[in-house]
Coordinates of C-alpha atoms and ligand atoms in Angstrom, one line a residue:
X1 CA 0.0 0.0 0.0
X2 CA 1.2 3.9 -0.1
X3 CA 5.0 3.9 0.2
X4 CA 6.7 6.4 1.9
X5 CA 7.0 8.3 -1.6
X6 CA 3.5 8.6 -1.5
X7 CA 2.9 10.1 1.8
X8 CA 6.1 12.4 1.3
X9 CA 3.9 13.7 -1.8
X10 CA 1.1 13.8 -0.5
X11 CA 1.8 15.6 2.4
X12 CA 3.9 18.4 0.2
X13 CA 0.4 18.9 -1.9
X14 CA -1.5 19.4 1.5
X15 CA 1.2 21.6 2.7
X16 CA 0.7 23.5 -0.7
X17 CA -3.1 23.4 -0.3
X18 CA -3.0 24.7 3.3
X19 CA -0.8 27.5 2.0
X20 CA -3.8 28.1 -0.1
X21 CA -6.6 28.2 2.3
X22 CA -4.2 30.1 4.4
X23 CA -3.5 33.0 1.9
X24 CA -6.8 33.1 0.4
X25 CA -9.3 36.0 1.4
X26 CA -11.9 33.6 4.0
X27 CA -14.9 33.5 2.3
X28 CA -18.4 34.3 4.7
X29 CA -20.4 32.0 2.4
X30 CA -19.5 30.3 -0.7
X31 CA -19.4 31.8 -3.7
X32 CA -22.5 29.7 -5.7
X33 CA -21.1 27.6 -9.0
X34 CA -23.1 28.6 -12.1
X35 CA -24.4 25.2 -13.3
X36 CA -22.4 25.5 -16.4
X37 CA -23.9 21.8 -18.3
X38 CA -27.1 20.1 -18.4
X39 CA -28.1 17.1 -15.8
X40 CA -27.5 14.0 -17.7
X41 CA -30.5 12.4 -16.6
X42 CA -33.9 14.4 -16.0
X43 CA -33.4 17.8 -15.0
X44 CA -33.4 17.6 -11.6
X45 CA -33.8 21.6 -9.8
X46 CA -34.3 19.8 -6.9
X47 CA -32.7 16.8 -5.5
X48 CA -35.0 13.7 -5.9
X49 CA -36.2 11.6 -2.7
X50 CA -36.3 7.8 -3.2
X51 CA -38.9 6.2 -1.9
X52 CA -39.4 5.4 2.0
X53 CA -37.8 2.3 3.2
X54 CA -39.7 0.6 5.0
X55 CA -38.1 -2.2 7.7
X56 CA -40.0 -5.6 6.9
X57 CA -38.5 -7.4 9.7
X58 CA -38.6 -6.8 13.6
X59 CA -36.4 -3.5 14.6
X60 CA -33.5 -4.8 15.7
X61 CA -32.0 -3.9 18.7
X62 CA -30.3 -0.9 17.1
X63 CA -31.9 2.7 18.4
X64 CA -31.6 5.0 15.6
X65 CA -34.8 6.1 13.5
X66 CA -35.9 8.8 11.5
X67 CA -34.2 10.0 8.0
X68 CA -30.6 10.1 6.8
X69 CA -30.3 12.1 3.7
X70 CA -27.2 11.6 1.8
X71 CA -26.5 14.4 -0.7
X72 CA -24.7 13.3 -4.2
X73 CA -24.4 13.7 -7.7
X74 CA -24.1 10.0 -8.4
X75 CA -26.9 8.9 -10.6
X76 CA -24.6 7.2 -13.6
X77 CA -23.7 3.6 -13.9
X78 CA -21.4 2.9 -11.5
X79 CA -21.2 5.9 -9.2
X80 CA -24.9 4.8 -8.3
X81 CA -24.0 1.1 -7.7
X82 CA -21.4 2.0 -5.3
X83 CA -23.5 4.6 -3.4
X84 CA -26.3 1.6 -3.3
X85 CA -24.1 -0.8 -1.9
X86 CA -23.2 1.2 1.1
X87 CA -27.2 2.2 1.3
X88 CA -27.5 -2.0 1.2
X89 CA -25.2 -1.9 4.5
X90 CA -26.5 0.6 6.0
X91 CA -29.8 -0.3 5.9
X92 CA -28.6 -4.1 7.2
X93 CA -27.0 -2.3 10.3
X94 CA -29.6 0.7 11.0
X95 CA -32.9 -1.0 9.7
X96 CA -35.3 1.7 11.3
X97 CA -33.5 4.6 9.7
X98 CA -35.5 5.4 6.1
X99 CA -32.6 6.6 3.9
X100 CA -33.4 9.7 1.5
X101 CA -31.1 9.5 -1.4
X102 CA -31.2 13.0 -2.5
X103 CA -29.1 13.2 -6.2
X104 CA -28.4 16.2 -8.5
X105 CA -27.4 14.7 -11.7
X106 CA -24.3 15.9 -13.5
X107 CA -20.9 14.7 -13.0
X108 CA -18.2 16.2 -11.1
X109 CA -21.1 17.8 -9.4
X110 CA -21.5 20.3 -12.3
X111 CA -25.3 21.0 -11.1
X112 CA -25.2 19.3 -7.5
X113 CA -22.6 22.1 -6.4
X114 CA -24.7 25.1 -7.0
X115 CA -27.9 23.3 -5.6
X116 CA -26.1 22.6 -2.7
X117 CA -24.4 26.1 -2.2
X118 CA -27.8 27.4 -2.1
X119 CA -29.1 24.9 0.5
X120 CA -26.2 25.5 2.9
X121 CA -26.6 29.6 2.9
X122 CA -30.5 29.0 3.4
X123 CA -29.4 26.8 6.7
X124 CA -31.0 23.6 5.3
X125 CA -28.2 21.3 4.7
X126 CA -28.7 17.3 4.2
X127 CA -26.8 15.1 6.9
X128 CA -23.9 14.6 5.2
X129 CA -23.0 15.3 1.4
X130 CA -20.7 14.2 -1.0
X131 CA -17.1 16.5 -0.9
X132 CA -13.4 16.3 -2.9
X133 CA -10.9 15.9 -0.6
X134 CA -8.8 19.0 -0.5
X135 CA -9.6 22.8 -1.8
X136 CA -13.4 22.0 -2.4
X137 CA -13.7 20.7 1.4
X138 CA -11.4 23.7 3.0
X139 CA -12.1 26.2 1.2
X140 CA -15.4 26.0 0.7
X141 CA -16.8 24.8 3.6
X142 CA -14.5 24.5 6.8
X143 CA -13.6 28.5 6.5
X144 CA -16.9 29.3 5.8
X145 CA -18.0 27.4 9.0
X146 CA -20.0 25.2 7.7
X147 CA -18.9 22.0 8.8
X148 CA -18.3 20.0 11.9
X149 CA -14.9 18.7 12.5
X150 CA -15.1 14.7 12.1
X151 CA -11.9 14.4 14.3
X152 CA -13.7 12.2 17.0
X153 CA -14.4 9.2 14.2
X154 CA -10.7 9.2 13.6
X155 CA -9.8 8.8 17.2
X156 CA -12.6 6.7 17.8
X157 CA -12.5 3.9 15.3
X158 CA -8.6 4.1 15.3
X159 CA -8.4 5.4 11.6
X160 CA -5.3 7.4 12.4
X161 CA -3.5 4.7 11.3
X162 CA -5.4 2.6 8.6
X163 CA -5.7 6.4 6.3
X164 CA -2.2 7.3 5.0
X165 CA -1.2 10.7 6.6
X166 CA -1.2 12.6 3.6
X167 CA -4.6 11.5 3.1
X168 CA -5.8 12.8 6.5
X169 CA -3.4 15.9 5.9
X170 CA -5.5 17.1 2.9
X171 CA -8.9 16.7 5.1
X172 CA -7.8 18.4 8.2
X173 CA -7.3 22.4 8.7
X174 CA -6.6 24.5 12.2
X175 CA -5.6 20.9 13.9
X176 CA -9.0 19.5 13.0
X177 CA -10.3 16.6 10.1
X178 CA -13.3 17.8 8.5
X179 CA -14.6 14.8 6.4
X180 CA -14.2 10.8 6.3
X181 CA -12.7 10.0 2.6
X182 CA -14.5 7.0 0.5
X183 CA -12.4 6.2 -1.7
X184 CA -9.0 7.6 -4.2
X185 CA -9.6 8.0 -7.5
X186 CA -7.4 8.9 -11.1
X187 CA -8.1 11.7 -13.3
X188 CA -5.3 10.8 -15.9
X189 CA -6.6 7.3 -17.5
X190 CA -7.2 6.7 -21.6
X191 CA -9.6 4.0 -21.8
X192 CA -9.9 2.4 -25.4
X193 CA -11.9 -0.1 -27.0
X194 CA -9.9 -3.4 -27.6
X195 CA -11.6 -4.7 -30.1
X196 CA -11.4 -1.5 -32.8
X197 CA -7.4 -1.2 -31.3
X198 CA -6.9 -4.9 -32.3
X199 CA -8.6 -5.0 -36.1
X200 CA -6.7 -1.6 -36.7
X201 CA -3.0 -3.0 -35.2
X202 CA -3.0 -0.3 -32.4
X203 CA -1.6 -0.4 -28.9
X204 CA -2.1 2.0 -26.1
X205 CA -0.6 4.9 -27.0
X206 CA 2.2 6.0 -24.5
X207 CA 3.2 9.3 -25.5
X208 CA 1.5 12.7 -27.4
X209 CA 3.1 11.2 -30.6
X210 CA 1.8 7.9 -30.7
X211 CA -1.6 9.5 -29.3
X212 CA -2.0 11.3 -33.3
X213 CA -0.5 8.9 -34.9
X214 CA -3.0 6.1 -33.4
X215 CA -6.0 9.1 -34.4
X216 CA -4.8 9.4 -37.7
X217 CA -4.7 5.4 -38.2
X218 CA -8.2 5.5 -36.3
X219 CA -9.7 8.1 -38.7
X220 CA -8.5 6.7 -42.1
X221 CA -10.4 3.4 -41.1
X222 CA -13.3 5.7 -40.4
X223 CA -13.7 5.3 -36.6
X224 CA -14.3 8.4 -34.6
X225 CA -10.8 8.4 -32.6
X226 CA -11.6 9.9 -29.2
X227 CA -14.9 10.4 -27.5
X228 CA -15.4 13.4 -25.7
X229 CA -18.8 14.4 -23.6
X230 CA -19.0 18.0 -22.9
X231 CA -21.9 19.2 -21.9
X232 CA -20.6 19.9 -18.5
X233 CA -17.7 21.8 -19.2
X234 CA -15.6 20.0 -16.5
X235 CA -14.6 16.9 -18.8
X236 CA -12.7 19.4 -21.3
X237 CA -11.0 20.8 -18.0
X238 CA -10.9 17.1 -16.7
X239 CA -9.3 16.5 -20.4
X240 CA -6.9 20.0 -20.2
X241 CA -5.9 18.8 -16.7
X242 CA -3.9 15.4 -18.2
X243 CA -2.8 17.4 -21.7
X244 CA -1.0 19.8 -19.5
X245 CA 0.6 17.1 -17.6
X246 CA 1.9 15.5 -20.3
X247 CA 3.2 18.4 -21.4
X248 CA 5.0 20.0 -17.9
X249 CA 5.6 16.9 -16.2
X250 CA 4.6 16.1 -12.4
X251 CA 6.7 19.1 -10.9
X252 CA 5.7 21.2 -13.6
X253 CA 2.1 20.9 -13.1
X254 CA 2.2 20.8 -9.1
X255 CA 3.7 24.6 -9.7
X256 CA 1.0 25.6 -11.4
X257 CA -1.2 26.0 -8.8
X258 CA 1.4 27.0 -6.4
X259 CA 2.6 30.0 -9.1
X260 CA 6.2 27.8 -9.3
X261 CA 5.2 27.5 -13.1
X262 CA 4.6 30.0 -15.2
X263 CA 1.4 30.0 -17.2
X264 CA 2.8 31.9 -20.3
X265 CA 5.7 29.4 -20.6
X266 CA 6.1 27.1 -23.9
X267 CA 5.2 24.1 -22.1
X268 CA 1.7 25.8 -21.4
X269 CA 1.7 26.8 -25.0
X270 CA 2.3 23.2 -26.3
X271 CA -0.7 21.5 -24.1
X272 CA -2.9 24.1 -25.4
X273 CA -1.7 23.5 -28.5
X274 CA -1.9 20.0 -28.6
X275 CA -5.3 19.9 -26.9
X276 CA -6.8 21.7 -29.7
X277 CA -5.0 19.2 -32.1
X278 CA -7.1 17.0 -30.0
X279 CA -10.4 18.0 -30.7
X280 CA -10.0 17.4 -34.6
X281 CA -10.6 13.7 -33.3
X282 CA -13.3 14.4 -31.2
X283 CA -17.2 13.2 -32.2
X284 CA -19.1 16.0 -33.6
X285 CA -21.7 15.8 -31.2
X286 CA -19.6 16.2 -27.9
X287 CA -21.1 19.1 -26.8
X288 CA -24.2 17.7 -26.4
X289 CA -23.0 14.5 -24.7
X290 CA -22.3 13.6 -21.0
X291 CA -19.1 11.8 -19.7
X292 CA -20.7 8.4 -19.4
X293 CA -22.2 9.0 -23.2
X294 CA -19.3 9.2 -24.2
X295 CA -17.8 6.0 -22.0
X296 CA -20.7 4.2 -24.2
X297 CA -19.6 5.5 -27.2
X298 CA -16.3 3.6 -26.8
X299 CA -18.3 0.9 -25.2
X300 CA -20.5 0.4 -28.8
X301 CA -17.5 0.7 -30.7
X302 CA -18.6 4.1 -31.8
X303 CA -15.5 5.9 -30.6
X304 CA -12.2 4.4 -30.1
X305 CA -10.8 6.0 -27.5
X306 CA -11.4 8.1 -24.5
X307 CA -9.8 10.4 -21.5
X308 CA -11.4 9.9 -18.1
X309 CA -11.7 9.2 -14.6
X310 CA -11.8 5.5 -13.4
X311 CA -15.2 6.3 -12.6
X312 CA -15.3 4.8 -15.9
X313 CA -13.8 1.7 -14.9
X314 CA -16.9 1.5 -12.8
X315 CA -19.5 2.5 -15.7
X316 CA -17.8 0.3 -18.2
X317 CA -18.3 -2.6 -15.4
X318 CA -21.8 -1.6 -14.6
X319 CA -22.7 -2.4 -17.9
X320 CA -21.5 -5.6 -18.4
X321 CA -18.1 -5.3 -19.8
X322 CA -14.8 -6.7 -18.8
X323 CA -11.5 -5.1 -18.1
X324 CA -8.3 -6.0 -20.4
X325 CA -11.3 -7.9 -22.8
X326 CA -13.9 -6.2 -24.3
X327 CA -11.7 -2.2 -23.2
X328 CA -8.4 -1.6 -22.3
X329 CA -7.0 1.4 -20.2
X330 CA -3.1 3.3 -20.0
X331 CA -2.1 6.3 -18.6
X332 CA -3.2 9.0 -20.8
X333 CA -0.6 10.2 -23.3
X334 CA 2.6 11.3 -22.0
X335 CA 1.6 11.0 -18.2
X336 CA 2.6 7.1 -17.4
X337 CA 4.7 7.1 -14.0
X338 CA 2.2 9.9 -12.4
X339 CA -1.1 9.4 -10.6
X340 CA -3.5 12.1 -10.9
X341 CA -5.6 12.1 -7.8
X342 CA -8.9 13.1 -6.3
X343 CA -11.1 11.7 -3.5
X344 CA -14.9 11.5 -2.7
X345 CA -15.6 12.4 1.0
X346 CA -18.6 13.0 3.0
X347 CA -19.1 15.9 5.6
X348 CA -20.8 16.5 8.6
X349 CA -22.8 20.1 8.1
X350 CA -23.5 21.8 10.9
X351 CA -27.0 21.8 11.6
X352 CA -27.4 18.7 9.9
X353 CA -31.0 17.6 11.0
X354 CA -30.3 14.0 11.4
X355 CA -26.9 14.0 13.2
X356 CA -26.9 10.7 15.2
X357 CA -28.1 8.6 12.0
X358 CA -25.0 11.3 9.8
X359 CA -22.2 10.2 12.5
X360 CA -23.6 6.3 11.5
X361 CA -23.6 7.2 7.8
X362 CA -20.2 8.2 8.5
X363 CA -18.9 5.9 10.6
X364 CA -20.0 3.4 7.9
X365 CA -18.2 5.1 5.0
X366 CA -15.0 5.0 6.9
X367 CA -15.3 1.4 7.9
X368 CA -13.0 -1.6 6.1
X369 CA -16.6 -3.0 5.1
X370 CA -18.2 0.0 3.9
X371 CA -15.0 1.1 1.7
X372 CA -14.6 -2.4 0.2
X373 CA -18.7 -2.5 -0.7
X374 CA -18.2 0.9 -2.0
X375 CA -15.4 1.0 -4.3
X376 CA -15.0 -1.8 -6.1
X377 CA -18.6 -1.2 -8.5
X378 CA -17.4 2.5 -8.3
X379 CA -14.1 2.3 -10.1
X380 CA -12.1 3.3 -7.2
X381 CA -9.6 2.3 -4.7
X382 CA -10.4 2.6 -0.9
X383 CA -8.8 5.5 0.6
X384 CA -8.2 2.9 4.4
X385 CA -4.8 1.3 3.3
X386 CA -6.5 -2.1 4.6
X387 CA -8.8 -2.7 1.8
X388 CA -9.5 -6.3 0.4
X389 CA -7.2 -7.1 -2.8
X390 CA -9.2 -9.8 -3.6
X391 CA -12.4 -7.6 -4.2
X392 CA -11.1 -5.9 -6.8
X393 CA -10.4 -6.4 -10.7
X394 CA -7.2 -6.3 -12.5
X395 CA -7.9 -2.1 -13.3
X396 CA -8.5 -1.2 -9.6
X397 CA -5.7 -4.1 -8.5
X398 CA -2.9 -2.1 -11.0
X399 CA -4.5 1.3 -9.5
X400 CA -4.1 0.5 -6.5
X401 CA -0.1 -0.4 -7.3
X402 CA 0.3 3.1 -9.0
X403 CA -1.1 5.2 -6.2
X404 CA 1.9 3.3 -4.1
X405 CA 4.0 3.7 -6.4
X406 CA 3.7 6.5 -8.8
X407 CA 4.3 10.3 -8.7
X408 CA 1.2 12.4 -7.1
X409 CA -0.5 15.2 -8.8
X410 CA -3.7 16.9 -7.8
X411 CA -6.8 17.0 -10.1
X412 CA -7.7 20.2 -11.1
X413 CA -11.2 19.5 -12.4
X414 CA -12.0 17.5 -9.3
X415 CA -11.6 19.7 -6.5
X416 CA -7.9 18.6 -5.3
X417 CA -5.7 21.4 -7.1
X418 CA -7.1 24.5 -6.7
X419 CA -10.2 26.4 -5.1
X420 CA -13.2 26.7 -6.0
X421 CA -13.2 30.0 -7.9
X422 CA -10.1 28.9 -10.2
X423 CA -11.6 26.1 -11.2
X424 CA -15.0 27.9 -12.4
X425 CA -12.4 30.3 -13.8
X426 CA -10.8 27.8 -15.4
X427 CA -14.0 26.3 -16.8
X428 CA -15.0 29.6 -18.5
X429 CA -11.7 29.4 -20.2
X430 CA -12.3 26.1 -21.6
X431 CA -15.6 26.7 -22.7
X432 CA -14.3 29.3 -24.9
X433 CA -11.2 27.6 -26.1
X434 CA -13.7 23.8 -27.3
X435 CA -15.3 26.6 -29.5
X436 CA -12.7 28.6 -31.0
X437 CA -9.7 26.2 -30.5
X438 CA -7.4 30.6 -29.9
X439 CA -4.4 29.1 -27.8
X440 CA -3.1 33.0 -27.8
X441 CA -6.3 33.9 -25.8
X442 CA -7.1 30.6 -23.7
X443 CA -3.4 31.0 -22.3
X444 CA -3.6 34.5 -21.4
X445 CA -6.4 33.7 -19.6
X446 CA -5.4 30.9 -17.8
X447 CA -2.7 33.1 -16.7
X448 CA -5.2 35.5 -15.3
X449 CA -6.7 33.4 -13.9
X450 CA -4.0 31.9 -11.7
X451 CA -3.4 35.8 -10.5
X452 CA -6.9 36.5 -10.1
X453 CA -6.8 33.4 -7.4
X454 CA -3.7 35.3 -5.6
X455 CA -1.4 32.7 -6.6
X456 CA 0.5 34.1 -9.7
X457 CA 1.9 38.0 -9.3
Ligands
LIG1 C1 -16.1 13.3 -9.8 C2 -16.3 12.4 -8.6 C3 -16.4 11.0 -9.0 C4 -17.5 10.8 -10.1 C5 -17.3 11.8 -11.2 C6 -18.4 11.8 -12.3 O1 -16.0 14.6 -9.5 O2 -15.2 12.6 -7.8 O3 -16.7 10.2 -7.9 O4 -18.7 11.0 -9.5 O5 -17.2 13.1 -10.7 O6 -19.6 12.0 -11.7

């Protein structure tokens, strides 16, 4: 599990992330996300109870009752199967408690942000909700003083030392922990359809190079080369986030959101420049497609290739296929040796209504059993350091071999690199640049928009 290396890189991006919440202006209520993409399933304003569960059996001997509402954006295959099978153990161990599963669709909580931002300054929080590790849980929340510390749980249930420190490093602020992690996830992972890569004599491409040369080869047989879903704006960022990568290396990258790297530098030139390169490969439609569209359109053989989260490892599994058979995966181009990371956490608001059956909710998310029911239909590796092997497939087995042994980075796109405001920054930036492709103008922005976050003079 997590090597040394790990926790020594870690720890530097939570000492880089404090430095962050430490310089930035505090924020007396979060600044509300404009819901820049459409829900990907029915447009959901308001988040969507499921029905009351009802116990069928005797109450146990366990005291809690009332409702637990859990506060998500995961309605896609397999971001919903793992949220169900914690709700599945939940419900074994607290029978009495009816569980509201309250969803905003959209991923990287494109829409579910905003709803939530709005919830929290009217005082009606859920009982706990679904936070990135990092800048979106600091930031945010904790210096707007909106959350409870979750310290006790860690002291309690003797998770100081089954969470690897940097984990707990990028949770905790002013001596405190302020949410229980779920799981780790990677940003940085081309996933490609082995069957289309097989007729046409292609393997996974390793570098930028081999990445065109593969999309030419792809788009002379006629097969749309890479799949792209973009109607939340995030996936181009989530997309930007691994070009730039490849293009400044890990160190490189790390500075850019500690103003170490300079935005107008050549390297920055040549990911925007290759990223619009990029999009000559792209389906037509992708601006009207979601991330998990466009996981299908690599799934049907429609698209041969695409850049995404491992939450895709969990979709592709939710819908029947097998890893290293019917899809294969590599770093993305030019980023092999580096793990681009981001982790799912839930909170404790302040205020939440439901506390008691929240601190269970949490407890359970923390747990061996909980992370290991959780993670392996979600695509993702538990963030305890004990998890099961056993329970999880070849993808999630290698993953979990990389986080221990790779390089670190943060995600940008998911919360980890930056706060809040850059990253909506960011995503105006990117909206622009899909459209008209002006590297010129997308860089000079990107550059403002490192100073406008007081990180770049
Ligand atoms: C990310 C989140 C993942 C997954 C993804 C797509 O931001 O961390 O767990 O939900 O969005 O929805």
């Amino acid at each position: 599990m997590p090597t040394k290396k790990w926790y020594v890189l870690l720890t530097a991006l939570l000492a880089l992330s404090m430095l962050f919440a430490a310089c930035a202006a505090p924020v007396a209520t979060p600044a509300p996300a404009a819901p820049a993409e459409q829900p990907t399933t029915a447009p959901a304003e308001q988040p969507t109870t499921a029905p009351a569960e009802q116990p069928s059996t005797a109450p146990a001997a366990d005291e809690l009752t009332g409702d637990l509402e859990i506060y998500s954006w995961w309605t896609a295959g397999g971001e919903a199967d793992g949220l169900n099978a914690m709700y599945e153990l939940f419900k074994a161990q607290h029978p009495q408690v009816n569980i509201v599963n309250a969803t905003v669709a959209g991923g990287a909580g494109s829409n579910a942000k905003a709803v939530l931002t709005t919830r929290m300054q009217a005082n009606d929080p859920p009982d706990s909700f679904q936070v990135h590790a990092g800048h979106e849980l600091i930031d945010t929340w904790v210096v707007a003083d909106k959350m409870e510390p979750v310290t006790f749980l860690f002291e309690e249930n003797g998770w100081m030392d089954v969470f690897p420190p940097g984990v707990i490093d990028v949770l905790s602020y002013n001596g405190d922990i302020w949410s229980v992690p779920v799981n780790i996830h990677r940003s940085n992972v081309l996933w490609y359809n082995s069957a289309i890569f097989e007729q046409n004599g292609l393997t996974a491409p390793t570098t930028m190079e081999e990445f065109f040369a593969a999309a030419e080869t792809l788009q002379a047989a006629g097969v749309t080369p890479l799949a792209l879903g973009d109607n939340g704006i995030w996936t181009a960022t989530h997309l930007m986030e691994s070009v730039l990568l490849a293009a400044l290396g890990p160190e490189g990258y790390r500075g850019l959101w500690t103003g170490a790297t300079d935005w107008n530098s050549a390297e920055v030139t040549t990911a925007l420049e290759n990223f619009a390169k990029m999009m000559a490969y792209v389906n037509e439609d992708h601006a009207a497609l979601s991330w998990d569209q466009a996981a299908q359109l690599v799934a049907d053989g429609d698209a041969a290739m695409t850049i995404m989260g491992d939450w895709a490892q969990g979709y592709f599994t939710s819908i029947g296929l097998t890893v290293d058979k019917d899809y294969g995966w590599a770093p993305s181009p030019g980023t092999g040796g580096t793990f681009m990371m981001l982790s799912d956490s839930f909170g404790l608001p302040k205020g939440a209504p439901h506390r008691d059956n929240a601190i269970a909710w949490l407890t359970l998310a923390g747990s061996r059993e909980g992370q290991d029911a959780f993670n392996p239909p979600k695509g993702s590796i538990p963030a305890r350091t004990d998890g099961d092997r056993s329970l999880y497939d070849a993808y999630l087995q290698a993953a979990m071999d990389d986080f221990s042994s790779n390089e670190i980075t943060p995600s940008l796109a998911h919360g980890a690199a930056a706060s809040e405001g850059w990253v909506t920054a960011f995503n105006d930036v990117m909206t622009l640049f899909v459209t008209d492709l002006d590297v010129a103008t997308a860089q000079a922005a990107m550059a403002k928009a490192c100073v406008n976050a007081g990180v770049c003079k």
